[in-house]
Amino acid sequence: MLSEGAKREIGALRARYPVAQSALLPALLRVQEELGWVPPEAMAEVGRLLDLPVEVVAEVASFYSLIFTEPVGRHVVQVCTNVSCLLSGAEAVRERVERELGVRAGQTTPDRRVTLLAVECLAACDQAPCMLVDERRYGPLTPEAAARLVRELD
Amino acid sequence: MSGEPLSTVTLTIDGRTVTVPRGTTVYHAARQVGIEIPIFCYHDRMPPLGACRMCFVQVERMPRLQTSCTLEAQEGMVVWTESPEVVEARRAILEFLLINHPLDCPICDKGGECPLQDNTFKYGPGASRFVEPKRHFPKALRLSPVLTLDRERCILCWRCTRFGEVVAGDHALKGHDRGYRTHIDTPPVTLERPSKFIGNTIAICPVGALTSGVYRFRARPWDNRPTPAVCTHCGVGCATWVDARGGEVVRVRAREKPEVNDIWLCDLGFFGYDYTNHPERLRVPYVRQDGVLREATWDEALERVARALERAAPRIGALGGERLTVEEAYLLGRLFRALGSNHVDARADSRFAPSPRDWVWGAGPFEALDTAAGVFLVGCDLTEEYPVLWLRLKRALDRGAVGLAVAPKRLEVEGYLHAAVVHQYGAEADVLYAVARLLAERQGSVTGPLREVDVDASCRRAGVPREAVERLAQYLPAAAPVLLAVGRLSWDGPEPERTLAAVQTLRAVCGGDLWLLRGKGNAVGALLAGLAPDTLPGLVPLDHAEARERLRGVWGFEPPREVGLAAPAMLEAAAAGQLRVLYVAGADPARDFPDGSLWQRARAGLELLVVTELFWTETARQADVVLPALSSFERPGTVVNLEGRPQRVAPSRMGPPGARADGDILQLLAERLGRPMDYGSVEAIWEELRRVAPGLELDRPYGFTRPQPEVDVRPAQPHDPGEGLVVVPASPLFRKGEMSSRCRGLPDLAGDAAVGVHPGDAAALSLTDGRVVEVDTGAASARVPVAVTDAVPPGHLLVPVGFPEFPRARWAASGRRLRARIRVLEPAGRESR
Amino acid sequence: MPEPVLLRHVREPDQADIHGYERRGGYTGLRRALRELSPEQVTDLVDRAQLRGRGGAGFPTGRKWKFVPKDAPVKYLVVNADEGEPGTFKDRTLLEGDPHLLVEGIALAAYANGVRTAYVYMRREFYQARRQLEKAIAQAYERGYLGQGILGTDFSLDVYVHPGAGAYIAGEETALLESLEGKRAMPRLKPPYFPAVMGLYNKPTVLNNVETLCCVPWIIREGPEWWLEQGPPQLYSVSGHVNSPQVVEAPLGTTARELIERAGGMRGGRRVKAFYPGGTSSRPLPARHLDVPLRHEELAKLGSMLGSAAVIVMDETTDMVKVIARVCEFYREESCGKCTPCREGTVWVTQILDRILHGRGRPEDLDLLASLARNMTGTCFCPLGESVPPSLRAGLEDFRDEFEAYIRAAREPVQMPVRLHLGAPAPGG
Ligand SMILES: Cc1cc2nc3c(=O)[nH]c(=O)nc-3n(C[C@H](O)[C@H](O)[C@H](O)COP(=O)(O)O)c2cc1C
Ligand code: SF4
Ligand code: FES
């Protein structure tokens, strides 16, 4: 189910470490870049590529909150809700984005456009309240600005 | 640490002085003076984890409470295990553990033998301060056919997951997710094979989270009557406790025996007991009349057997022994010798039956693994054949021993080995000769016949890249003296003699002991008790004057002088009309003797076939007299494992009314034949056996001696290429045999039979996983799904013998290679899974 | 106020480029070390500069390096760029603005400790920082600051960036190593797993925070005395109710009042109610401590700590119950689940706080919380679980009236505790 390119890259990742298992997180992230999430069959495939039992792949994948073991939307929006952002109005931002998308944090829009996550401190408290839209960080945000950002996602 | 002088430290615990070896934990030091510290996550067969925080102690001059399971005792330490702080902390930990625990002890299987329950009584909080809603998980989850998990009861001690990592290495159970969402689980994909050791996790779970899918709700611990016994499913001979309730065996548990199974069992041992309670057990004798088997009285049946034996003697033979006790095997041998026949053989399922003087089945003490520098498995699928031995081997590998293997299929544990070579079926000798030659080259002395070995040609014949063989040779020096363990894949292979010669050649170069891992249950014991055509009890040669004299003393007669026939020869003789009565005790040669057509001809040539059995096996159905026997749970005696170690078994239940122990049957027959074998008790038989078979001592490995190795290079048998795929007959641990198919859970563990095809062949034949095919050897055929797997080399077909579709008699023609053709049955395009 | 050191060039647009970095004196520390100093001398300079770890524990860096066995054939350097402590954003600022500073720090630390392979464990969310650092590493390879035979010496070093995948606990050093080994980020048992002697792949491992390593090039370039004269320089992440939250570089021991000033003063001119001096793992302090020097020793005396020097400022309008509940929730979500008190305690505490916030608090809840705080102190496997009690204690001691107000306003009837019932008789029990 993985592309040849991904398999090759995972092979190359493996070479960075004296122990193949070290390449597991990078490999899972690479899978995620390709498929959006890490389906069970991909876990098995990564296990084969890294000589790891699928049991190990699954236990590790399930530990990390940014390895998605369930399908996610085309975009992942992470709204920080930790203290510094909270003090700067993160609740309003989150509520506004929820309203905009029509889903609660932790959910994906029915059209699979956006998965919204309420997350812990993004280490960007100088931009509180802030959020990550896929790989880009935005902040400080007003609720409206945040709503506009997610509205414009395709 | 090695090298450091062995020293001790002295500390005080609760005011008592204790001296322990350096490196001992405070927890163990406390135990040594009888101070019990409560634990959950710690288990003494695994390194400490320090996760549950139950085992706190207070140590003077240390700032915080310490977990005693992880804390190394130091000279002069002053430890308190019951200080107010400790008591308070323990109560706090128990309170934390209990807030989300359902406290459903009255309906929990663990109730009454639950460490959480016990510790709560002893150390727990009185009243709960927890008024919040408890954490909920879906109730009792069936993780496997034999394993049920109740996550709400789980206290996340990590014992089960660490068992899979540290002890079994199969990673069967894992913690998923994290924090308060953590739960034990299996991965979200269909697994190729179930764990073989999951029962142990049930045993070590300190709460009722992991329970047996088979035992669940069947009994409460205080109702069970435990009996010490020995598992006889394979030849390891694990010590067990058998729990019976109301005459039914409800559970089997491991009994601690460090030399054999330590505290573990495999799942065949854990869950393979229900057959003994099964309603289909034979309860009356049957005799054939006018071509059909009909019920008969014992009197009638025994009379028929006795008269036939009397008439045909000495052209009579006896087969079997693995299901018997060693005492019963001894009686069987004695009776037949009294009737003038040496045609007795315990190896009822082997076509290769050299003299046990040279090649007796059996192993050195298992404990040799604990110190072995290396282990070399030859055609030995250890986890399928002798699973608990793997646990000991894994321990050895973890300690740094070198693990090597050659086999015609990939081994489940190959990832733990240093080098594992998969070769063409039957070509292990080529690999071994090549390794021996390379090693000799390294040692600078290629002498004698080894000079004839052409490494490249051998590799080619074995279908193995030279580098793979070089790797073996490269690791061998570090593994020497290596323990060579030859298994069934080789013993039953096409050229076992050549394989043994090659093994000996290798041994001559690198030294080390040789184990022949073959035989189940009491098979080795039966050989030692004299059930072999050319040896007397104790593996003494038939013509040993002193031994004969001794036997005459106790038996009142001497055994016949002429060497008897081994199992295959017996069948040949029967087929030729030269052997007239065959007495089969607890064996099923019609299915298991690896030459079905020979068996059929033998059957046809026999005047009378007698079978003692538990169920209507194939052999029983073909018999003229069927005698209902007792199972290993139902009679006392001694069984001998692969080490030649006799262990006592006590009966845990009464057999079905009407069935009799094999020993009793033999005594009754002997009486009818006017050659009484009167022993007042099993104990008396054992004592006599000990006298005539020196070396047999309760609980001691026998001490097999192996012939001196010599370099002996034999040319490979030419084999024609033929059509189709070469059959690799492998017997999986979980299969659907007469007994295992009658045990709850085990048939599900076995799953459905499927043949393994290499991806390359699968592509060539346009086969996908799950496609149903017909496999046909010409002599036998079966319709089964295909499993695409690189477990076998290209050109091979992995056949799971022991499944009803694949009787060994038809699919394991040892002594030659079978080829099977594959025909696709289902329309193409349908992919399952 | 001395000129900033660590932040001196972060805002220069071309500082992330090797030419900009070199032009401003970059890599002179490395050159000097390779030319003039033995590895031991580099360590000595760091030791004399009294550099203390900036990741949270504040352990003296020179001492840490001296624990690393000299003669071990294989050693690793691991950079902690997981920056997860709420309120902390200084490492990200350095990584995005001055990545070569870290690369140089890595090279120096590797040289000092005889390391040939370094991994930078960086939290997944640092996309921008990762791009910057990877570019810097590539440039450094090109210019011979990394790779084989660095600057013509026989010192060689490879550096890889390794992504985290969403787990605060992976910032804890032993959990980080587990994670880097491709496992669940669960802390290891100490002893025997002290990273300096048994770290990555059980080999001796130097493990340092980004900021810590960014100090090293300056110390080597300018000398320890100069370094100490500068303060020594310390990065404080100042956030919350201040006008312009930012990383402030100030001498170690600067007070919160001064830092708030430097961050533009209080929003809306409101008064300070409280502040976290060292991230949410530290005990938050009421406004009366605004003039305490934010230094390890002084803060320890107050039952708090400098931690990652993340100063989160809360004004008089702040609902402390809500903030503390949110902080506890953070630890609940980020607990790895290995040990009992952390896994279960964080859940219980947040359940109670949540109930209080939702108008269902009971008077006895405050004693219960105090007791749970006690029961989670000194009992957890690692410091994560023990990060809950400081906030709780501050809440119950310094802001008790706010909790009581919630409870007075509670509407729901108070539930009675239930008795444990353990049904079946235990044999002999
Ligand atoms: C729960 C927990 C989380 C931590 N998170 C981080 C982190 O994100 N970044 C960091 O540098 N140190 C973090 N630390 C501190 C590290 O364990 C370690 O002390 C530090 O990285 C050592 O580097 P230093 O000596 O240079 O400070 C954390 C510690 C704990 C207990
Ligand atoms: S299931 Fe049992 S053994 Fe496994 S973690 Fe839970 S309590 Fe421990
Ligand atoms: S038994 Fe010591 S921490 Fe669990």
mmCIF file of N, CA and C in Angstrom, chain B residues 49-53 56 64 70 92-93 95-97 99-100 103 105-106 112 117-118 120 125-133 135 155-156 158 175-182 220 222, chain C residues 166-167 184 186 189 332-341 343-345 347-348 351-352 355 362 368 371-372 375-376 378-381 386 415 417-427:
data_model
loop_
_atom_site.group_PDB
_atom_site.id
_atom_site.type_symbol
_atom_site.label_atom_id
_atom_site.label_comp_id
_atom_site.label_asym_id
_atom_site.label_seq_id
_atom_site.Cartn_x
_atom_site.Cartn_y
_atom_site.Cartn_z
ATOM 1 N N LEU B 49 10.811 -3.174 37.189
ATOM 2 C CA LEU B 49 10.308 -2.090 36.354
ATOM 3 C C LEU B 49 10.056 -0.841 37.196
ATOM 4 N N GLY B 50 9.586 -1.046 38.395
ATOM 5 C CA GLY B 50 9.351 0.092 39.288
ATOM 6 C C GLY B 50 8.146 0.910 38.913
ATOM 7 N N ALA B 51 7.155 0.309 38.301
ATOM 8 C CA ALA B 51 6.035 1.090 37.770
ATOM 9 C C ALA B 51 4.853 1.220 38.723
ATOM 10 N N CYS B 52 4.544 0.155 39.444
ATOM 11 C CA CYS B 52 3.290 0.205 40.203
ATOM 12 C C CYS B 52 3.434 1.031 41.469
ATOM 13 N N ARG B 53 4.625 1.116 42.015
ATOM 14 C CA ARG B 53 4.944 1.900 43.201
ATOM 15 C C ARG B 53 4.347 1.308 44.461
ATOM 16 N N PHE B 56 7.050 0.322 48.155
ATOM 17 C CA PHE B 56 7.848 1.347 48.822
ATOM 18 C C PHE B 56 8.417 0.887 50.155
ATOM 19 N N ARG B 64 13.547 10.333 49.591
ATOM 20 C CA ARG B 64 12.157 9.944 49.403
ATOM 21 C C ARG B 64 11.992 8.440 49.567
ATOM 22 N N THR B 70 13.374 -2.207 42.996
ATOM 23 C CA THR B 70 14.422 -1.698 42.099
ATOM 24 C C THR B 70 15.674 -1.289 42.858
ATOM 25 N N ALA B 92 -2.041 4.801 49.767
ATOM 26 C CA ALA B 92 -2.324 5.738 48.677
ATOM 27 C C ALA B 92 -2.270 5.028 47.329
ATOM 28 N N ILE B 93 -1.262 4.198 47.142
ATOM 29 C CA ILE B 93 -1.133 3.506 45.857
ATOM 30 C C ILE B 93 -2.318 2.573 45.644
ATOM 31 N N GLU B 95 -5.213 2.859 46.894
ATOM 32 C CA GLU B 95 -6.403 3.682 46.641
ATOM 33 C C GLU B 95 -6.436 4.102 45.168
ATOM 34 N N PHE B 96 -5.278 4.519 44.667
ATOM 35 C CA PHE B 96 -5.214 4.903 43.247
ATOM 36 C C PHE B 96 -5.573 3.716 42.348
ATOM 37 N N LEU B 97 -5.073 2.548 42.720
ATOM 38 C CA LEU B 97 -5.336 1.385 41.867
ATOM 39 C C LEU B 97 -6.803 0.991 41.894
ATOM 40 N N ILE B 99 -9.467 3.017 42.440
ATOM 41 C CA ILE B 99 -10.534 3.954 42.046
ATOM 42 C C ILE B 99 -11.186 3.525 40.741
ATOM 43 N N ASN B 100 -10.383 2.974 39.858
ATOM 44 C CA ASN B 100 -10.978 2.581 38.591
ATOM 45 C C ASN B 100 -11.141 1.078 38.438
ATOM 46 N N LEU B 103 -14.079 -3.758 41.301
ATOM 47 C CA LEU B 103 -14.389 -4.418 42.572
ATOM 48 C C LEU B 103 -15.504 -5.455 42.397
ATOM 49 N N CYS B 105 -15.198 -8.653 42.575
ATOM 50 C CA CYS B 105 -14.597 -9.914 43.009
ATOM 51 C C CYS B 105 -15.576 -11.095 43.055
ATOM 52 N N PRO B 106 -16.828 -10.879 43.477
ATOM 53 C CA PRO B 106 -17.705 -12.058 43.566
ATOM 54 C C PRO B 106 -17.893 -12.782 42.240
ATOM 55 N N GLY B 112 -10.253 -14.961 45.280
ATOM 56 C CA GLY B 112 -9.757 -16.053 46.106
ATOM 57 C C GLY B 112 -8.303 -16.362 45.848
ATOM 58 N N GLN B 117 -6.682 -8.373 45.599
ATOM 59 C CA GLN B 117 -7.632 -8.577 46.687
ATOM 60 C C GLN B 117 -6.886 -8.779 48.019
ATOM 61 N N ASP B 118 -5.869 -9.624 47.960
ATOM 62 C CA ASP B 118 -5.121 -9.896 49.191
ATOM 63 C C ASP B 118 -4.435 -8.643 49.717
ATOM 64 N N THR B 120 -5.195 -5.607 49.180
ATOM 65 C CA THR B 120 -6.163 -4.622 49.638
ATOM 66 C C THR B 120 -6.611 -4.954 51.062
ATOM 67 N N PRO B 125 -6.945 0.958 51.781
ATOM 68 C CA PRO B 125 -7.738 1.952 52.478
ATOM 69 C C PRO B 125 -9.040 1.314 52.941
ATOM 70 N N GLY B 126 -9.621 1.858 53.964
ATOM 71 C CA GLY B 126 -10.848 1.288 54.483
ATOM 72 C C GLY B 126 -12.036 1.661 53.615
ATOM 73 N N ALA B 127 -12.240 2.954 53.457
ATOM 74 C CA ALA B 127 -13.391 3.397 52.686
ATOM 75 C C ALA B 127 -12.903 4.141 51.459
ATOM 76 N N SER B 128 -13.697 4.117 50.421
ATOM 77 C CA SER B 128 -13.291 4.821 49.218
ATOM 78 C C SER B 128 -13.671 6.291 49.314
ATOM 79 N N ARG B 129 -12.743 7.138 48.922
ATOM 80 C CA ARG B 129 -13.049 8.566 48.894
ATOM 81 C C ARG B 129 -13.411 8.982 47.482
ATOM 82 N N PHE B 130 -13.565 7.992 46.615
ATOM 83 C CA PHE B 130 -13.736 8.272 45.194
ATOM 84 C C PHE B 130 -15.212 8.312 44.856
ATOM 85 N N VAL B 131 -15.703 9.478 44.468
ATOM 86 C CA VAL B 131 -17.130 9.589 44.150
ATOM 87 C C VAL B 131 -17.356 9.892 42.670
ATOM 88 N N GLU B 132 -16.273 9.879 41.922
ATOM 89 C CA GLU B 132 -16.408 10.243 40.508
ATOM 90 C C GLU B 132 -16.816 8.999 39.706
ATOM 91 N N PRO B 133 -17.256 9.221 38.499
ATOM 92 C CA PRO B 133 -17.550 8.054 37.663
ATOM 93 C C PRO B 133 -16.266 7.290 37.349
ATOM 94 N N ARG B 135 -13.683 4.837 35.225
ATOM 95 C CA ARG B 135 -13.289 4.709 33.819
ATOM 96 C C ARG B 135 -13.940 3.452 33.243
ATOM 97 N N ILE B 155 -4.770 -3.384 36.207
ATOM 98 C CA ILE B 155 -4.116 -2.328 36.975
ATOM 99 C C ILE B 155 -2.824 -1.870 36.298
ATOM 100 N N LEU B 156 -2.654 -2.239 35.052
ATOM 101 C CA LEU B 156 -1.491 -1.818 34.261
ATOM 102 C C LEU B 156 -0.161 -2.043 34.972
ATOM 103 N N TRP B 158 1.968 -4.119 33.767
ATOM 104 C CA TRP B 158 2.889 -4.378 32.648
ATOM 105 C C TRP B 158 3.518 -5.767 32.696
ATOM 106 N N GLY B 175 0.850 -2.611 25.617
ATOM 107 C CA GLY B 175 0.104 -1.461 26.102
ATOM 108 C C GLY B 175 -0.167 -0.551 24.919
ATOM 109 N N HIS B 176 -1.411 -0.208 24.722
ATOM 110 C CA HIS B 176 -1.750 0.704 23.638
ATOM 111 C C HIS B 176 -2.206 2.034 24.212
ATOM 112 N N ASP B 177 -2.104 3.084 23.373
ATOM 113 C CA ASP B 177 -2.457 4.424 23.796
ATOM 114 C C ASP B 177 -1.574 4.813 24.981
ATOM 115 N N ARG B 178 -1.944 5.830 25.739
ATOM 116 C CA ARG B 178 -1.065 6.217 26.840
ATOM 117 C C ARG B 178 -1.866 6.846 27.964
ATOM 118 N N GLY B 179 -1.151 7.142 29.044
ATOM 119 C CA GLY B 179 -1.793 7.778 30.187
ATOM 120 C C GLY B 179 -2.959 6.961 30.690
ATOM 121 N N TYR B 180 -4.006 7.665 31.097
ATOM 122 C CA TYR B 180 -5.147 6.941 31.661
ATOM 123 C C TYR B 180 -5.901 6.166 30.592
ATOM 124 N N ARG B 181 -5.593 6.417 29.334
ATOM 125 C CA ARG B 181 -6.244 5.648 28.269
ATOM 126 C C ARG B 181 -5.500 4.350 27.966
ATOM 127 N N THR B 182 -4.372 4.170 28.593
ATOM 128 C CA THR B 182 -3.580 2.972 28.306
ATOM 129 C C THR B 182 -4.424 1.721 28.511
ATOM 130 N N ARG B 220 -14.434 -22.008 41.234
ATOM 131 C CA ARG B 220 -13.779 -21.076 42.140
ATOM 132 C C ARG B 220 -12.571 -21.793 42.701
ATOM 133 N N TRP B 222 -11.283 -22.264 45.481
ATOM 134 C CA TRP B 222 -11.377 -23.091 46.688
ATOM 135 C C TRP B 222 -12.171 -24.380 46.464
ATOM 136 N N GLY C 166 4.438 13.907 19.043
ATOM 137 C CA GLY C 166 3.329 14.310 19.896
ATOM 138 C C GLY C 166 3.324 13.593 21.224
ATOM 139 N N ALA C 167 4.196 14.016 22.144
ATOM 140 C CA ALA C 167 4.222 13.451 23.489
ATOM 141 C C ALA C 167 5.125 14.328 24.344
ATOM 142 N N ARG C 184 7.855 3.415 22.861
ATOM 143 C CA ARG C 184 6.957 4.322 23.542
ATOM 144 C C ARG C 184 7.795 5.185 24.486
ATOM 145 N N MET C 186 8.474 6.145 27.428
ATOM 146 C CA MET C 186 8.250 5.913 28.857
ATOM 147 C C MET C 186 9.594 6.031 29.565
ATOM 148 N N LEU C 189 14.308 3.493 34.204
ATOM 149 C CA LEU C 189 14.676 3.393 35.605
ATOM 150 C C LEU C 189 16.088 3.949 35.825
ATOM 151 N N ARG C 332 -2.553 15.193 32.959
ATOM 152 C CA ARG C 332 -3.357 13.990 32.752
ATOM 153 C C ARG C 332 -3.212 13.523 31.294
ATOM 154 N N GLU C 333 -3.343 14.470 30.364
ATOM 155 C CA GLU C 333 -3.263 14.099 28.949
ATOM 156 C C GLU C 333 -1.882 13.607 28.565
ATOM 157 N N GLU C 334 -0.861 14.113 29.256
ATOM 158 C CA GLU C 334 0.511 13.809 28.843
ATOM 159 C C GLU C 334 1.182 12.745 29.693
ATOM 160 N N SER C 335 0.496 12.250 30.704
ATOM 161 C CA SER C 335 1.052 11.159 31.498
ATOM 162 C C SER C 335 1.305 9.976 30.572
ATOM 163 N N CYS C 336 2.432 9.290 30.781
ATOM 164 C CA CYS C 336 2.709 8.156 29.892
ATOM 165 C C CYS C 336 1.900 6.948 30.311
ATOM 166 N N GLY C 337 1.504 6.905 31.585
ATOM 167 C CA GLY C 337 0.683 5.786 32.041
ATOM 168 C C GLY C 337 1.483 4.665 32.665
ATOM 169 N N LYS C 338 2.776 4.871 32.821
ATOM 170 C CA LYS C 338 3.590 3.780 33.365
ATOM 171 C C LYS C 338 3.318 3.550 34.852
ATOM 172 N N CYS C 339 3.329 4.595 35.623
ATOM 173 C CA CYS C 339 3.223 4.380 37.073
ATOM 174 C C CYS C 339 1.839 4.741 37.593
ATOM 175 N N THR C 340 1.494 4.152 38.707
ATOM 176 C CA THR C 340 0.152 4.274 39.258
ATOM 177 C C THR C 340 -0.215 5.704 39.685
ATOM 178 N N PRO C 341 0.583 6.342 40.531
ATOM 179 C CA PRO C 341 0.102 7.614 41.073
ATOM 180 C C PRO C 341 -0.103 8.673 39.995
ATOM 181 N N ARG C 343 -0.698 8.122 36.629
ATOM 182 C CA ARG C 343 -1.779 7.749 35.723
ATOM 183 C C ARG C 343 -3.135 7.932 36.383
ATOM 184 N N GLU C 344 -3.258 7.471 37.614
ATOM 185 C CA GLU C 344 -4.553 7.514 38.282
ATOM 186 C C GLU C 344 -4.774 8.841 38.996
ATOM 187 N N GLY C 345 -3.694 9.353 39.589
ATOM 188 C CA GLY C 345 -3.839 10.592 40.361
ATOM 189 C C GLY C 345 -4.260 11.762 39.487
ATOM 190 N N VAL C 347 -5.988 11.744 36.843
ATOM 191 C CA VAL C 347 -7.393 11.607 36.459
ATOM 192 C C VAL C 347 -8.298 12.025 37.618
ATOM 193 N N TRP C 348 -7.978 11.513 38.776
ATOM 194 C CA TRP C 348 -8.830 11.785 39.935
ATOM 195 C C TRP C 348 -8.852 13.289 40.231
ATOM 196 N N GLN C 351 -10.838 15.144 37.771
ATOM 197 C CA GLN C 351 -12.277 14.898 37.944
ATOM 198 C C GLN C 351 -12.842 15.789 39.050
ATOM 199 N N ILE C 352 -12.104 15.890 40.140
ATOM 200 C CA ILE C 352 -12.580 16.714 41.257
ATOM 201 C C ILE C 352 -12.631 18.188 40.841
ATOM 202 N N ARG C 355 -15.427 18.916 38.614
ATOM 203 C CA ARG C 355 -16.691 18.939 39.357
ATOM 204 C C ARG C 355 -16.847 20.278 40.071
ATOM 205 N N ARG C 362 -17.638 19.914 46.798
ATOM 206 C CA ARG C 362 -18.034 19.652 48.176
ATOM 207 C C ARG C 362 -16.959 20.238 49.083
ATOM 208 N N LEU C 368 -9.442 16.637 50.352
ATOM 209 C CA LEU C 368 -9.159 15.487 49.496
ATOM 210 C C LEU C 368 -8.064 15.856 48.492
ATOM 211 N N SER C 371 -4.814 15.988 50.133
ATOM 212 C CA SER C 371 -4.318 14.647 50.421
ATOM 213 C C SER C 371 -3.798 13.975 49.148
ATOM 214 N N LEU C 372 -4.496 14.193 48.029
ATOM 215 C CA LEU C 372 -4.014 13.598 46.772
ATOM 216 C C LEU C 372 -2.697 14.236 46.353
ATOM 217 N N ASN C 375 -0.228 12.509 48.241
ATOM 218 C CA ASN C 375 -0.025 11.132 47.782
ATOM 219 C C ASN C 375 0.689 11.046 46.429
ATOM 220 N N MET C 376 0.679 12.133 45.697
ATOM 221 C CA MET C 376 1.407 12.129 44.417
ATOM 222 C C MET C 376 2.806 12.695 44.564
ATOM 223 N N GLY C 378 6.523 12.491 45.740
ATOM 224 C CA GLY C 378 7.518 11.508 46.172
ATOM 225 C C GLY C 378 7.147 10.085 45.847
ATOM 226 N N THR C 379 6.068 9.890 45.112
ATOM 227 C CA THR C 379 5.654 8.521 44.808
ATOM 228 C C THR C 379 5.707 8.206 43.322
ATOM 229 N N CYS C 380 5.815 9.216 42.480
ATOM 230 C CA CYS C 380 5.745 8.969 41.030
ATOM 231 C C CYS C 380 7.083 8.473 40.494
ATOM 232 N N PHE C 381 7.010 7.828 39.350
ATOM 233 C CA PHE C 381 8.206 7.281 38.720
ATOM 234 C C PHE C 381 9.112 8.395 38.200
ATOM 235 N N GLU C 386 4.711 14.443 39.387
ATOM 236 C CA GLU C 386 4.982 15.306 40.532
ATOM 237 C C GLU C 386 4.874 16.782 40.176
ATOM 238 N N GLN C 415 -22.470 13.915 47.396
ATOM 239 C CA GLN C 415 -22.567 12.454 47.427
ATOM 240 C C GLN C 415 -21.813 11.897 48.628
ATOM 241 N N PRO C 417 -19.369 9.051 50.314
ATOM 242 C CA PRO C 417 -18.369 8.082 49.846
ATOM 243 C C PRO C 417 -18.934 6.653 49.915
ATOM 244 N N VAL C 418 -18.530 5.846 48.958
ATOM 245 C CA VAL C 418 -19.009 4.464 48.974
ATOM 246 C C VAL C 418 -17.984 3.581 49.663
ATOM 247 N N ARG C 419 -18.458 2.532 50.311
ATOM 248 C CA ARG C 419 -17.534 1.601 50.967
ATOM 249 C C ARG C 419 -16.991 0.619 49.941
ATOM 250 N N LEU C 420 -15.773 0.256 50.113
ATOM 251 C CA LEU C 420 -15.225 -0.797 49.259
ATOM 252 C C LEU C 420 -15.892 -2.098 49.632
ATOM 253 N N HIS C 421 -16.299 -2.843 48.657
ATOM 254 C CA HIS C 421 -16.796 -4.175 49.000
ATOM 255 C C HIS C 421 -15.996 -5.200 48.222
ATOM 256 N N LEU C 422 -15.315 -6.026 48.933
ATOM 257 C CA LEU C 422 -14.520 -7.056 48.295
ATOM 258 C C LEU C 422 -15.160 -8.369 48.665
ATOM 259 N N GLY C 423 -15.933 -8.895 47.739
ATOM 260 C CA GLY C 423 -16.883 -9.949 48.047
ATOM 261 C C GLY C 423 -16.317 -11.262 48.525
ATOM 262 N N ALA C 424 -15.525 -11.919 47.685
ATOM 263 C CA ALA C 424 -15.194 -13.306 47.970
ATOM 264 C C ALA C 424 -14.209 -13.405 49.124
ATOM 265 N N PRO C 425 -14.362 -14.438 49.920
ATOM 266 C CA PRO C 425 -13.414 -14.621 51.012
ATOM 267 C C PRO C 425 -12.055 -15.010 50.451
ATOM 268 N N ALA C 426 -11.039 -14.426 50.981
ATOM 269 C CA ALA C 426 -9.699 -14.824 50.561
ATOM 270 C C ALA C 426 -9.249 -15.926 51.491
ATOM 271 N N PRO C 427 -8.655 -16.969 50.948
ATOM 272 C CA PRO C 427 -8.213 -18.051 51.820
ATOM 273 C C PRO C 427 -7.203 -17.493 52.823
#
